[in-house]
Amino acid sequence: MRVPPGVTPKDFSDAIEQWQEALGHEWVFTSDEDVDLYRDSYSPFWHEDIEPVPSSAVAPADVEQVVAAVKIANTYKIPLWTISTGKNLGYGGSAPLLGGSVVLDLKRMDRILEVNDKNHYALVEPGVSYFDLYRYIQDQGLKVWIDVPDPGWGSLIGNALDRGGGYTPLRDHFDAHCGMEVVLADGEIVRTGMGALPGSHTWQQYRYGFGPYVDGMFSQGNFGVVTKMGFWLLPEPEGFKSGTVAVRRHDDLVPLVETLNYLMNSNLVQGTTTIGSPLLASGAVRSATGGGAALVATPGGPSVEELEEIGRDQNLPYWNCQMNFYGPPKVVEAEWECAKEKYSKISGATFVEGPTYQLPYDPKDVDKLPKRQFGIPSLTIFGLMGRSEGHMWFSPIIPMTGEAVFEAQRVFGQAYHDMGVPAINQIFVFPSSFFPRSFVILCGFPIYHDVEKNRRSREVFRGLVKAAAEHGWGEYRTHTAFMDTVSDVYSFNNHALRHFHETIKDAVDPNGILSPGRCGVWPKGLRKAHA
Amino acid sequence: MRSGFLASLAFALATQPGAASPHPPQQQGERIASSWTTTTISGEGQSRGYVEYQKYCSACHGEGVGRPGTIALQAKYKDALPALLDKRTDLTPQLIKMYVRNGITVMPNFRKTEISDPELDRIVAYLTRNNRP
Ligand SMILES: Cc1cc2nc3c(=O)[nH]c(=O)nc-3n(C[C@H](O)[C@H](O)[C@H](O)COP(=O)(O)OP(=O)(O)OC[C@H]3O[C@@H](n4cnc5c(N)ncnc54)[C@H](O)[C@@H]3O)c2cc1C
């Protein structure tokens, strides 16, 4: 049996016995065969000793069992790593950051506590997946939509706590939450916002309650175990429309994004938009760049003038952007007209009108609908990733301007070039507005069962984190393998924010048992080793 | 009964316009049967293994557009073997369990809190039902 770091075998076996008593033998996993199922399926450490492997896993069925499990861990100072559905693939899967931690697996807590389609919210437990909530709403005929990330099997709570994103107007998942129940390291149960007021009926309607607003601390944090969370839902829209604007010249991106900001921040265009480039993604450009899509500007690659020339020859716009509109059909038509009017100020702008959907849709048609824009969960994305053993994402936030996109293309192109990454291996996804008022760009790193290749990927990843930080850009979220690296660049005033996090950590979790190291926050006892 | 409870909850919500909730949302709710499907699998007249296969595997290995498992196996075997797992007759129980518990390329492995051993046994029985002895 593997033993957590800093814990004696005797203490650990006592703790195991107590967990078995509290949760039932069946729900305490200790054999290598069972515990290995918690390793990261997309681990960048395959076949390396440094892969963080858990020592065991415990799976409580309700809040009382969570309290019991946490208290036992606190007594013996055993590190726990909490997961909800544990499908954080690309960012660490179900594996802990600190090897030897015990995974606290909340998948069995899968009750949908309430869905309200008059005030439009849901209250769920951590094990409830997007598929589960969607099916429940369909089965009950409720008039609300959920928002889904690409993989539908994740947890509303797990995803929101890692600050994930989706595609509809409620795509910022942490921002869409309202009210939490949290178990602290000493086993105390806390309810946030209006949940702190016994008998309140507005836990899922008014976020803040009274006094300091603490919910944010539990996102990308390690200050508690979240056991319930409320989410705002979208009233089922009466219609949906999409439309695409395309512009011809490289520099047209600047007014394109400026107009997009105006439209999105005025709520005339809703949901995630992504900047695309029919030109840069074309076969003609690929052959001119030796297989790379020229999404990043590799030094020595084709110049902007040469690319514009190819665009003119092949009749390919340099940039485009698909926009989505949600609401009654006459409203979405008017919003589309308004968007076209604004973009028409860019000379040569062209438009492709998408269909206008009358809603509600017939559930039999789901395969024909734009699923993610409609909040319909699926696993389709796993077919679009190419053949590898998984992947991880480098995902910095950049300003939502055309100039920043150009700079990112140049900076990451140069960084890849300096690190000797050939164009064909540069996976650079265009800027998307997954979160309001900023762009996220995604650089994909395939994982292989090949130690050398993965080592190299990790090195390049760290290089990109640094290159980004030098230009004022930082990750919105990262794989457990890079949490220290990313935390290091958020260093204003000599890491004052991290020191503040550590002060809180020491106060609320003095034994350092909850998810040590998550997002760079280490408990006192482990801080030096990871400095 | 589960369906009765959920139906009455929905009824309560539907008949109280504007009401915050029928009860303070403290500890109501019942365990839902988790699955990676957009519809509830009725599975009438079918084996439990069939139902569990639909619940956990069909989002990727089923028929229809955008099923990554089916697409990948089509590319892997061309026409030598069916792309749909449940049309295969060559998969052994050991092999199926190995893939489900170890994963393969982008298909991750599944934990026992997601798919229990008895569930996996029934999925295996369903997938090997037409194997020649
Ligand atoms: C192909 C592909 C596409 C993807 N697309 C998207 C996308 O569109 N949008 C997106 O957001 N993500 C995406 N992801 C990343 C990831 O798969 C999802 O974010 C997924 O929802 C996260 O896993 P989960 O929901 O099971 O959360 P978990 O794995 O359960 O939780 C995530 C983390 O949150 C913390 N945590 C979880 N539960 C608790 C709790 N109860 N208390 C305290 N801390 C907790 C833990 O640190 C945990 O590691 C994608 C991944 C892949 C492989």
mmCIF file of N, CA, C and O in Angstrom, chain A residues 111-125 128 132-138 140-146 156 204-205 229-234, chain B residues 5-6 8-14 16 19-23 25 28-29 32:
data_model
loop_
_atom_site.group_PDB
_atom_site.id
_atom_site.type_symbol
_atom_site.label_atom_id
_atom_site.label_comp_id
_atom_site.label_asym_id
_atom_site.label_seq_id
_atom_site.Cartn_x
_atom_site.Cartn_y
_atom_site.Cartn_z
ATOM 1 N N ARG A 111 -27.068 14.189 -6.443
ATOM 2 C CA ARG A 111 -28.469 14.606 -6.371
ATOM 3 C C ARG A 111 -28.680 15.996 -6.993
ATOM 4 O O ARG A 111 -27.909 16.914 -6.751
ATOM 5 N N ILE A 112 -29.740 16.066 -7.798
ATOM 6 C CA ILE A 112 -30.195 17.367 -8.286
ATOM 7 C C ILE A 112 -31.199 17.838 -7.247
ATOM 8 O O ILE A 112 -32.256 17.243 -7.081
ATOM 9 N N LEU A 113 -30.854 18.866 -6.504
ATOM 10 C CA LEU A 113 -31.682 19.242 -5.356
ATOM 11 C C LEU A 113 -32.858 20.112 -5.769
ATOM 12 O O LEU A 113 -33.915 20.044 -5.164
ATOM 13 N N GLU A 114 -32.670 20.900 -6.796
ATOM 14 C CA GLU A 114 -33.777 21.733 -7.229
ATOM 15 C C GLU A 114 -33.488 22.293 -8.619
ATOM 16 O O GLU A 114 -32.349 22.656 -8.916
ATOM 17 N N VAL A 115 -34.522 22.328 -9.460
ATOM 18 C CA VAL A 115 -34.427 23.113 -10.691
ATOM 19 C C VAL A 115 -35.668 23.981 -10.731
ATOM 20 O O VAL A 115 -36.783 23.477 -10.600
ATOM 21 N N ASN A 116 -35.487 25.267 -10.885
ATOM 22 C CA ASN A 116 -36.605 26.195 -10.860
ATOM 23 C C ASN A 116 -36.650 26.914 -12.197
ATOM 24 O O ASN A 116 -35.676 27.577 -12.590
ATOM 25 N N ASP A 117 -37.770 26.738 -12.940
ATOM 26 C CA ASP A 117 -37.834 27.414 -14.238
ATOM 27 C C ASP A 117 -38.720 28.662 -14.199
ATOM 28 O O ASP A 117 -39.164 29.144 -15.231
ATOM 29 N N LYS A 118 -38.933 29.158 -12.999
ATOM 30 C CA LYS A 118 -39.615 30.460 -12.881
ATOM 31 C C LYS A 118 -38.588 31.540 -12.537
ATOM 32 O O LYS A 118 -38.640 32.644 -13.045
ATOM 33 N N ASN A 119 -37.657 31.196 -11.661
ATOM 34 C CA ASN A 119 -36.560 32.124 -11.373
ATOM 35 C C ASN A 119 -35.251 31.675 -12.040
ATOM 36 O O ASN A 119 -34.222 32.327 -11.896
ATOM 37 N N HIS A 120 -35.300 30.520 -12.716
ATOM 38 C CA HIS A 120 -34.203 30.074 -13.579
ATOM 39 C C HIS A 120 -32.902 29.793 -12.839
ATOM 40 O O HIS A 120 -31.917 30.524 -12.979
ATOM 41 N N TYR A 121 -32.923 28.740 -12.059
ATOM 42 C CA TYR A 121 -31.679 28.311 -11.401
ATOM 43 C C TYR A 121 -31.762 26.835 -11.049
ATOM 44 O O TYR A 121 -32.834 26.221 -11.132
ATOM 45 N N ALA A 122 -30.612 26.269 -10.688
ATOM 46 C CA ALA A 122 -30.552 24.885 -10.211
ATOM 47 C C ALA A 122 -29.649 24.838 -8.991
ATOM 48 O O ALA A 122 -28.764 25.682 -8.824
ATOM 49 N N LEU A 123 -29.914 23.864 -8.135
ATOM 50 C CA LEU A 123 -29.034 23.598 -7.000
ATOM 51 C C LEU A 123 -28.629 22.128 -7.093
ATOM 52 O O LEU A 123 -29.496 21.250 -7.149
ATOM 53 N N VAL A 124 -27.325 21.879 -7.157
ATOM 54 C CA VAL A 124 -26.868 20.506 -7.412
ATOM 55 C C VAL A 124 -25.729 20.109 -6.477
ATOM 56 O O VAL A 124 -25.080 20.957 -5.853
ATOM 57 N N GLU A 125 -25.500 18.795 -6.447
ATOM 58 C CA GLU A 125 -24.337 18.249 -5.733
ATOM 59 C C GLU A 125 -23.183 18.066 -6.719
ATOM 60 O O GLU A 125 -23.384 18.100 -7.939
ATOM 61 N N VAL A 128 -23.157 15.654 -9.976
ATOM 62 C CA VAL A 128 -24.124 15.858 -11.066
ATOM 63 C C VAL A 128 -23.381 16.376 -12.300
ATOM 64 O O VAL A 128 -22.685 17.390 -12.238
ATOM 65 N N ASP A 132 -26.454 14.828 -16.859
ATOM 66 C CA ASP A 132 -27.489 14.500 -15.870
ATOM 67 C C ASP A 132 -28.505 15.635 -15.736
ATOM 68 O O ASP A 132 -29.718 15.403 -15.733
ATOM 69 N N LEU A 133 -27.999 16.863 -15.622
ATOM 70 C CA LEU A 133 -28.919 17.988 -15.416
ATOM 71 C C LEU A 133 -29.739 18.236 -16.686
ATOM 72 O O LEU A 133 -30.944 18.503 -16.618
ATOM 73 N N TYR A 134 -29.092 18.097 -17.833
ATOM 74 C CA TYR A 134 -29.807 18.279 -19.103
ATOM 75 C C TYR A 134 -30.961 17.279 -19.212
ATOM 76 O O TYR A 134 -32.097 17.642 -19.534
ATOM 77 N N ARG A 135 -30.651 16.002 -18.915
ATOM 78 C CA ARG A 135 -31.662 14.940 -19.038
ATOM 79 C C ARG A 135 -32.821 15.197 -18.079
ATOM 80 O O ARG A 135 -33.978 15.017 -18.409
ATOM 81 N N TYR A 136 -32.465 15.622 -16.884
ATOM 82 C CA TYR A 136 -33.491 15.891 -15.872
ATOM 83 C C TYR A 136 -34.435 16.996 -16.368
ATOM 84 O O TYR A 136 -35.667 16.867 -16.294
ATOM 85 N N ILE A 137 -33.862 18.059 -16.908
ATOM 86 C CA ILE A 137 -34.675 19.183 -17.403
ATOM 87 C C ILE A 137 -35.573 18.729 -18.559
ATOM 88 O O ILE A 137 -36.751 19.072 -18.623
ATOM 89 N N GLN A 138 -35.000 17.910 -19.456
ATOM 90 C CA GLN A 138 -35.794 17.386 -20.578
ATOM 91 C C GLN A 138 -36.933 16.501 -20.072
ATOM 92 O O GLN A 138 -38.077 16.644 -20.491
ATOM 93 N N GLN A 140 -38.385 16.451 -17.279
ATOM 94 C CA GLN A 140 -39.416 17.168 -16.534
ATOM 95 C C GLN A 140 -40.089 18.254 -17.375
ATOM 96 O O GLN A 140 -41.002 18.924 -16.892
ATOM 97 N N GLY A 141 -39.610 18.446 -18.580
ATOM 98 C CA GLY A 141 -40.194 19.476 -19.437
ATOM 99 C C GLY A 141 -40.028 20.888 -18.892
ATOM 100 O O GLY A 141 -40.900 21.738 -19.081
ATOM 101 N N LEU A 142 -38.907 21.148 -18.231
ATOM 102 C CA LEU A 142 -38.693 22.478 -17.642
ATOM 103 C C LEU A 142 -38.169 23.442 -18.713
ATOM 104 O O LEU A 142 -37.445 23.051 -19.625
ATOM 105 N N LYS A 143 -38.518 24.708 -18.564
ATOM 106 C CA LYS A 143 -38.232 25.700 -19.618
ATOM 107 C C LYS A 143 -36.937 26.455 -19.324
ATOM 108 O O LYS A 143 -36.932 27.689 -19.209
ATOM 109 N N VAL A 144 -35.852 25.726 -19.159
ATOM 110 C CA VAL A 144 -34.551 26.363 -18.927
ATOM 111 C C VAL A 144 -33.474 25.657 -19.742
ATOM 112 O O VAL A 144 -33.589 24.476 -20.050
ATOM 113 N N TRP A 145 -32.433 26.423 -20.060
ATOM 114 C CA TRP A 145 -31.255 25.865 -20.734
ATOM 115 C C TRP A 145 -30.068 25.909 -19.779
ATOM 116 O O TRP A 145 -29.918 26.867 -19.006
ATOM 117 N N ILE A 146 -29.217 24.890 -19.891
ATOM 118 C CA ILE A 146 -27.947 24.927 -19.170
ATOM 119 C C ILE A 146 -26.861 25.392 -20.143
ATOM 120 O O ILE A 146 -27.103 25.481 -21.343
ATOM 121 N N LEU A 156 -20.947 20.278 -12.994
ATOM 122 C CA LEU A 156 -21.195 21.728 -12.942
ATOM 123 C C LEU A 156 -20.300 22.352 -11.887
ATOM 124 O O LEU A 156 -19.752 23.438 -12.082
ATOM 125 N N GLN A 204 -30.315 30.940 -4.143
ATOM 126 C CA GLN A 204 -29.920 30.860 -5.552
ATOM 127 C C GLN A 204 -30.364 32.100 -6.338
ATOM 128 O O GLN A 204 -30.376 32.090 -7.564
ATOM 129 N N GLN A 205 -30.773 33.159 -5.607
ATOM 130 C CA GLN A 205 -31.282 34.338 -6.314
ATOM 131 C C GLN A 205 -30.465 35.602 -6.034
ATOM 132 O O GLN A 205 -30.352 36.471 -6.880
ATOM 133 N N MET A 229 -23.873 23.611 -4.849
ATOM 134 C CA MET A 229 -23.675 24.898 -5.496
ATOM 135 C C MET A 229 -24.909 25.209 -6.332
ATOM 136 O O MET A 229 -25.490 24.308 -6.937
ATOM 137 N N GLY A 230 -25.304 26.474 -6.319
ATOM 138 C CA GLY A 230 -26.412 26.906 -7.158
ATOM 139 C C GLY A 230 -25.884 27.504 -8.450
ATOM 140 O O GLY A 230 -24.777 28.054 -8.476
ATOM 141 N N PHE A 231 -26.659 27.378 -9.521
ATOM 142 C CA PHE A 231 -26.275 27.952 -10.817
ATOM 143 C C PHE A 231 -27.459 28.639 -11.451
ATOM 144 O O PHE A 231 -28.568 28.097 -11.447
ATOM 145 N N TRP A 232 -27.227 29.807 -12.006
ATOM 146 C CA TRP A 232 -28.271 30.473 -12.778
ATOM 147 C C TRP A 232 -28.379 29.791 -14.139
ATOM 148 O O TRP A 232 -27.375 29.399 -14.740
ATOM 149 N N LEU A 233 -29.605 29.660 -14.607
ATOM 150 C CA LEU A 233 -29.867 29.029 -15.901
ATOM 151 C C LEU A 233 -30.510 30.054 -16.837
ATOM 152 O O LEU A 233 -31.042 31.076 -16.390
ATOM 153 N N LEU A 234 -30.454 29.751 -18.129
ATOM 154 C CA LEU A 234 -31.024 30.656 -19.123
ATOM 155 C C LEU A 234 -32.483 30.267 -19.346
ATOM 156 O O LEU A 234 -32.770 29.088 -19.554
ATOM 157 N N PHE B 5 -41.398 10.786 -7.406
ATOM 158 C CA PHE B 5 -40.875 11.913 -6.637
ATOM 159 C C PHE B 5 -40.492 13.081 -7.551
ATOM 160 O O PHE B 5 -40.873 14.218 -7.332
ATOM 161 N N LEU B 6 -39.744 12.737 -8.613
ATOM 162 C CA LEU B 6 -39.299 13.798 -9.502
ATOM 163 C C LEU B 6 -40.486 14.457 -10.173
ATOM 164 O O LEU B 6 -40.534 15.669 -10.316
ATOM 165 N N SER B 8 -43.462 14.768 -9.009
ATOM 166 C CA SER B 8 -44.203 15.634 -8.099
ATOM 167 C C SER B 8 -43.416 16.912 -7.815
ATOM 168 O O SER B 8 -43.980 17.982 -7.665
ATOM 169 N N LEU B 9 -42.096 16.805 -7.820
ATOM 170 C CA LEU B 9 -41.281 18.004 -7.638
ATOM 171 C C LEU B 9 -41.516 18.971 -8.803
ATOM 172 O O LEU B 9 -41.760 20.151 -8.617
ATOM 173 N N ALA B 10 -41.495 18.413 -10.016
ATOM 174 C CA ALA B 10 -41.710 19.246 -11.195
ATOM 175 C C ALA B 10 -43.106 19.851 -11.144
ATOM 176 O O ALA B 10 -43.304 21.024 -11.467
ATOM 177 N N PHE B 11 -44.069 19.062 -10.725
ATOM 178 C CA PHE B 11 -45.439 19.537 -10.635
ATOM 179 C C PHE B 11 -45.514 20.707 -9.661
ATOM 180 O O PHE B 11 -46.090 21.750 -9.951
ATOM 181 N N ALA B 12 -44.863 20.510 -8.527
ATOM 182 C CA ALA B 12 -44.879 21.563 -7.516
ATOM 183 C C ALA B 12 -44.273 22.845 -8.082
ATOM 184 O O ALA B 12 -44.800 23.936 -7.905
ATOM 185 N N LEU B 13 -43.172 22.703 -8.832
ATOM 186 C CA LEU B 13 -42.533 23.884 -9.395
ATOM 187 C C LEU B 13 -43.433 24.527 -10.437
ATOM 188 O O LEU B 13 -43.563 25.730 -10.507
ATOM 189 N N ALA B 14 -44.062 23.660 -11.245
ATOM 190 C CA ALA B 14 -44.859 24.177 -12.347
ATOM 191 C C ALA B 14 -46.128 24.864 -11.856
ATOM 192 O O ALA B 14 -46.654 25.745 -12.515
ATOM 193 N N GLN B 16 -46.522 26.553 -9.004
ATOM 194 C CA GLN B 16 -46.352 27.683 -8.093
ATOM 195 C C GLN B 16 -45.647 28.812 -8.810
ATOM 196 O O GLN B 16 -44.457 29.040 -8.610
ATOM 197 N N ALA B 19 -43.019 31.164 -7.229
ATOM 198 C CA ALA B 19 -42.571 30.709 -5.909
ATOM 199 C C ALA B 19 -41.099 30.370 -5.981
ATOM 200 O O ALA B 19 -40.626 29.820 -6.966
ATOM 201 N N ALA B 20 -40.364 30.729 -4.942
ATOM 202 C CA ALA B 20 -38.927 30.467 -4.953
ATOM 203 C C ALA B 20 -38.691 28.963 -5.019
ATOM 204 O O ALA B 20 -37.895 28.481 -5.804
ATOM 205 N N SER B 21 -39.391 28.212 -4.217
ATOM 206 C CA SER B 21 -39.267 26.760 -4.249
ATOM 207 C C SER B 21 -40.342 26.212 -3.335
ATOM 208 O O SER B 21 -40.784 26.898 -2.413
ATOM 209 N N PRO B 22 -40.758 24.979 -3.566
ATOM 210 C CA PRO B 22 -41.821 24.415 -2.752
ATOM 211 C C PRO B 22 -41.394 24.250 -1.295
ATOM 212 O O PRO B 22 -42.199 24.369 -0.393
ATOM 213 N N HIS B 23 -40.155 23.965 -1.071
ATOM 214 C CA HIS B 23 -39.626 23.836 0.290
ATOM 215 C C HIS B 23 -38.315 24.580 0.299
ATOM 216 O O HIS B 23 -37.706 24.749 -0.732
ATOM 217 N N PRO B 25 -34.718 24.703 -0.042
ATOM 218 C CA PRO B 25 -33.955 23.656 -0.700
ATOM 219 C C PRO B 25 -32.834 23.133 0.187
ATOM 220 O O PRO B 25 -31.677 23.380 -0.073
ATOM 221 N N GLN B 28 -33.721 18.090 0.079
ATOM 222 C CA GLN B 28 -34.567 17.282 -0.794
ATOM 223 C C GLN B 28 -33.746 16.776 -1.974
ATOM 224 O O GLN B 28 -32.550 16.993 -2.044
ATOM 225 N N GLY B 29 -34.414 16.119 -2.895
ATOM 226 C CA GLY B 29 -33.700 15.597 -4.050
ATOM 227 C C GLY B 29 -33.358 14.145 -3.828
ATOM 228 O O GLY B 29 -33.223 13.692 -2.703
ATOM 229 N N ILE B 32 -29.863 10.674 -8.788
ATOM 230 C CA ILE B 32 -30.264 10.421 -10.161
ATOM 231 C C ILE B 32 -29.396 9.304 -10.703
ATOM 232 O O ILE B 32 -28.288 9.090 -10.222
#
